[in-house]
Amino acid sequence: MKIKLLFFLLNLMLFSSYVNAGNDRSIAYAQQDTPGAIVVVSIFEHGKKYVASVNGFGTETFEKTILIDKQYFDSLWVLATSEEISKYTFIPTPKDRMATPQFRTMTLEDSKGMKKQFKIPHSESNKSAEELISAIKDLMSK
């Protein structure tokens, strides 16, 4: 299971590099509610296309791609780049995991290739974080 998850995370990093090769924006979100079960959502713009890719691993493995419109992507981007979310910014170390049951983890990459990472605790968040996570969970349930 660990090898499979490690392989997936490596592919996700390569995929996000490919997606952002055209200087587009992306939001990557990881959630692990129970040990061994992780859901990764990648929301990105590529040219004039806006896509959400949802992948689940663990007790249930699934993959789905959802086309979204620019307005919806822009509303998620505004939430993800809000001052309220910025308080969860962190610089990962080699020992950090992509997702743990205590946190929701996000990576933003802007059109200039600048990345920011965030760890949002399950136990504490703010209005922007809750709205963003709710919107991402809506995508996960589609």
Tab-separated table of C-alpha atoms in Angstrom:
chain	number	residue	atom	x	y	z
A	1	MET	CA	0.000	0.000	0.000
A	2	LYS	CA	2.793	2.462	0.892
A	3	ILE	CA	4.573	1.800	-2.410
A	4	LYS	CA	1.334	2.278	-4.346
A	5	LEU	CA	0.658	5.581	-2.534
A	6	LEU	CA	4.241	6.767	-3.021
A	7	PHE	CA	4.010	5.942	-6.744
A	8	PHE	CA	0.735	7.875	-6.968
A	9	LEU	CA	2.178	10.930	-5.203
A	10	LEU	CA	5.175	10.919	-7.543
A	11	ASN	CA	2.811	10.777	-10.527
A	12	LEU	CA	0.750	13.612	-9.036
A	13	MET	CA	3.843	15.806	-8.751
A	14	LEU	CA	4.802	15.026	-12.356
A	15	PHE	CA	1.206	15.626	-13.477
A	16	SER	CA	1.027	18.986	-11.725
A	17	SER	CA	4.310	19.993	-13.383
A	18	TYR	CA	2.880	19.008	-16.780
A	19	VAL	CA	-0.413	20.781	-16.145
A	20	ASN	CA	1.299	23.968	-15.055
A	21	ALA	CA	3.803	23.961	-17.918
A	22	GLY	CA	1.633	26.565	-19.711
A	23	ASN	CA	1.766	29.017	-16.783
A	24	ASP	CA	-1.719	28.122	-15.613
A	25	ARG	CA	-2.999	28.056	-12.032
A	26	SER	CA	-3.680	24.929	-9.992
A	27	ILE	CA	-5.039	23.896	-6.608
A	28	ALA	CA	-4.081	20.471	-5.221
A	29	TYR	CA	-5.934	19.218	-2.145
A	30	ALA	CA	-5.305	16.075	-0.091
A	31	GLN	CA	-7.466	14.637	2.632
A	32	GLN	CA	-6.964	11.545	4.754
A	33	ASP	CA	-9.882	11.031	7.116
A	34	THR	CA	-8.751	7.563	8.154
A	35	PRO	CA	-5.239	6.059	8.010
A	36	GLY	CA	-4.569	4.430	4.649
A	37	ALA	CA	-7.452	6.134	2.813
A	38	ILE	CA	-6.507	9.304	0.947
A	39	VAL	CA	-8.378	11.483	-1.538
A	40	VAL	CA	-6.465	13.881	-3.781
A	41	VAL	CA	-8.246	16.584	-5.777
A	42	SER	CA	-6.402	18.568	-8.455
A	43	ILE	CA	-8.235	21.597	-9.798
A	44	PHE	CA	-6.519	23.396	-12.616
A	45	GLU	CA	-6.796	25.623	-15.613
A	46	HIS	CA	-5.124	24.560	-18.814
A	47	GLY	CA	-5.526	27.130	-21.539
A	48	LYS	CA	-9.255	27.767	-21.634
A	49	LYS	CA	-10.190	24.464	-19.962
A	50	TYR	CA	-10.940	24.101	-16.284
A	51	VAL	CA	-10.791	20.624	-14.783
A	52	ALA	CA	-11.091	18.896	-11.421
A	53	SER	CA	-9.449	15.492	-11.113
A	54	VAL	CA	-10.503	13.426	-8.079
A	55	ASN	CA	-8.504	10.331	-7.062
A	56	GLY	CA	-9.141	8.067	-4.096
A	57	PHE	CA	-6.800	5.428	-2.694
A	58	GLY	CA	-7.088	2.985	0.149
A	59	THR	CA	-10.243	1.087	1.021
A	60	GLU	CA	-11.857	2.449	-2.131
A	61	THR	CA	-9.887	3.304	-5.262
A	62	PHE	CA	-11.466	5.633	-7.799
A	63	GLU	CA	-10.651	8.281	-10.357
A	64	LYS	CA	-12.882	10.862	-12.008
A	65	THR	CA	-12.477	13.980	-14.090
A	66	ILE	CA	-14.967	16.836	-13.936
A	67	LEU	CA	-15.076	19.807	-16.298
A	68	ILE	CA	-15.816	23.074	-14.498
A	69	ASP	CA	-16.284	26.586	-15.813
A	70	LYS	CA	-13.918	29.542	-15.473
A	71	GLN	CA	-16.192	31.410	-13.075
A	72	TYR	CA	-16.283	28.441	-10.665
A	73	PHE	CA	-12.500	27.997	-10.882
A	74	ASP	CA	-11.974	31.710	-10.255
A	75	SER	CA	-14.237	31.607	-7.184
A	76	LEU	CA	-12.195	28.688	-5.767
A	77	TRP	CA	-8.964	30.556	-6.542
A	78	VAL	CA	-10.178	33.670	-4.693
A	79	LEU	CA	-10.958	31.555	-1.622
A	80	ALA	CA	-7.660	29.616	-1.844
A	81	THR	CA	-5.605	32.803	-2.092
A	82	SER	CA	-7.491	34.701	0.615
A	83	GLU	CA	-5.754	36.251	3.598
A	84	GLU	CA	-7.700	33.885	5.879
A	85	ILE	CA	-6.165	30.824	4.172
A	86	SER	CA	-2.655	32.310	4.220
A	87	LYS	CA	-2.446	31.797	7.989
A	88	TYR	CA	-2.150	28.041	7.298
A	89	THR	CA	0.940	28.443	5.090
A	90	PHE	CA	3.796	26.071	5.887
A	91	ILE	CA	7.101	25.010	4.384
A	92	PRO	CA	7.198	21.221	4.198
A	93	THR	CA	10.193	19.211	5.335
A	94	PRO	CA	11.168	15.821	3.906
A	95	LYS	CA	9.370	14.198	6.863
A	96	ASP	CA	6.019	15.888	6.149
A	97	ARG	CA	3.317	13.724	4.633
A	98	MET	CA	0.954	14.907	1.954
A	99	ALA	CA	-2.064	14.298	4.165
A	100	THR	CA	-2.674	13.198	7.719
A	101	PRO	CA	-5.926	12.665	9.597
A	102	GLN	CA	-5.262	15.881	11.562
A	103	PHE	CA	-4.911	18.186	8.541
A	104	ARG	CA	-6.207	18.936	5.082
A	105	THR	CA	-3.262	19.797	2.853
A	106	MET	CA	-3.282	22.158	-0.138
A	107	THR	CA	-0.757	23.303	-2.694
A	108	LEU	CA	-1.381	26.332	-4.894
A	109	GLU	CA	0.621	27.125	-7.972
A	110	ASP	CA	0.047	30.483	-9.618
A	111	SER	CA	0.534	31.490	-13.252
A	112	LYS	CA	4.182	32.418	-12.555
A	113	GLY	CA	4.991	28.945	-11.196
A	114	MET	CA	5.129	30.088	-7.564
A	115	LYS	CA	3.964	27.390	-5.130
A	116	LYS	CA	2.502	27.783	-1.659
A	117	GLN	CA	1.550	24.960	0.658
A	118	PHE	CA	-1.043	24.963	3.409
A	119	LYS	CA	-2.031	22.670	6.271
A	120	ILE	CA	-5.568	23.327	7.470
A	121	PRO	CA	-6.375	21.586	10.758
A	122	HIS	CA	-9.627	19.621	10.933
A	123	SER	CA	-10.187	21.053	14.403
A	124	GLU	CA	-9.773	24.718	13.510
A	125	SER	CA	-10.480	26.720	10.407
A	126	ASN	CA	-12.087	29.924	9.211
A	127	LYS	CA	-14.885	30.970	6.851
A	128	SER	CA	-12.740	30.946	3.675
A	129	ALA	CA	-11.254	27.549	4.538
A	130	GLU	CA	-14.685	26.062	5.239
A	131	GLU	CA	-16.146	27.461	1.995
A	132	LEU	CA	-13.204	26.161	-0.045
A	133	ILE	CA	-13.254	22.728	1.576
A	134	SER	CA	-17.030	22.515	1.136
A	135	ALA	CA	-16.671	23.322	-2.584
A	136	ILE	CA	-13.906	20.719	-2.977
A	137	LYS	CA	-16.028	18.117	-1.167
A	138	ASP	CA	-18.881	18.917	-3.582
A	139	LEU	CA	-16.516	18.089	-6.443
A	140	MET	CA	-15.489	14.876	-4.660
A	141	SER	CA	-19.121	13.773	-4.425
A	142	LYS	CA	-19.922	14.311	-8.135
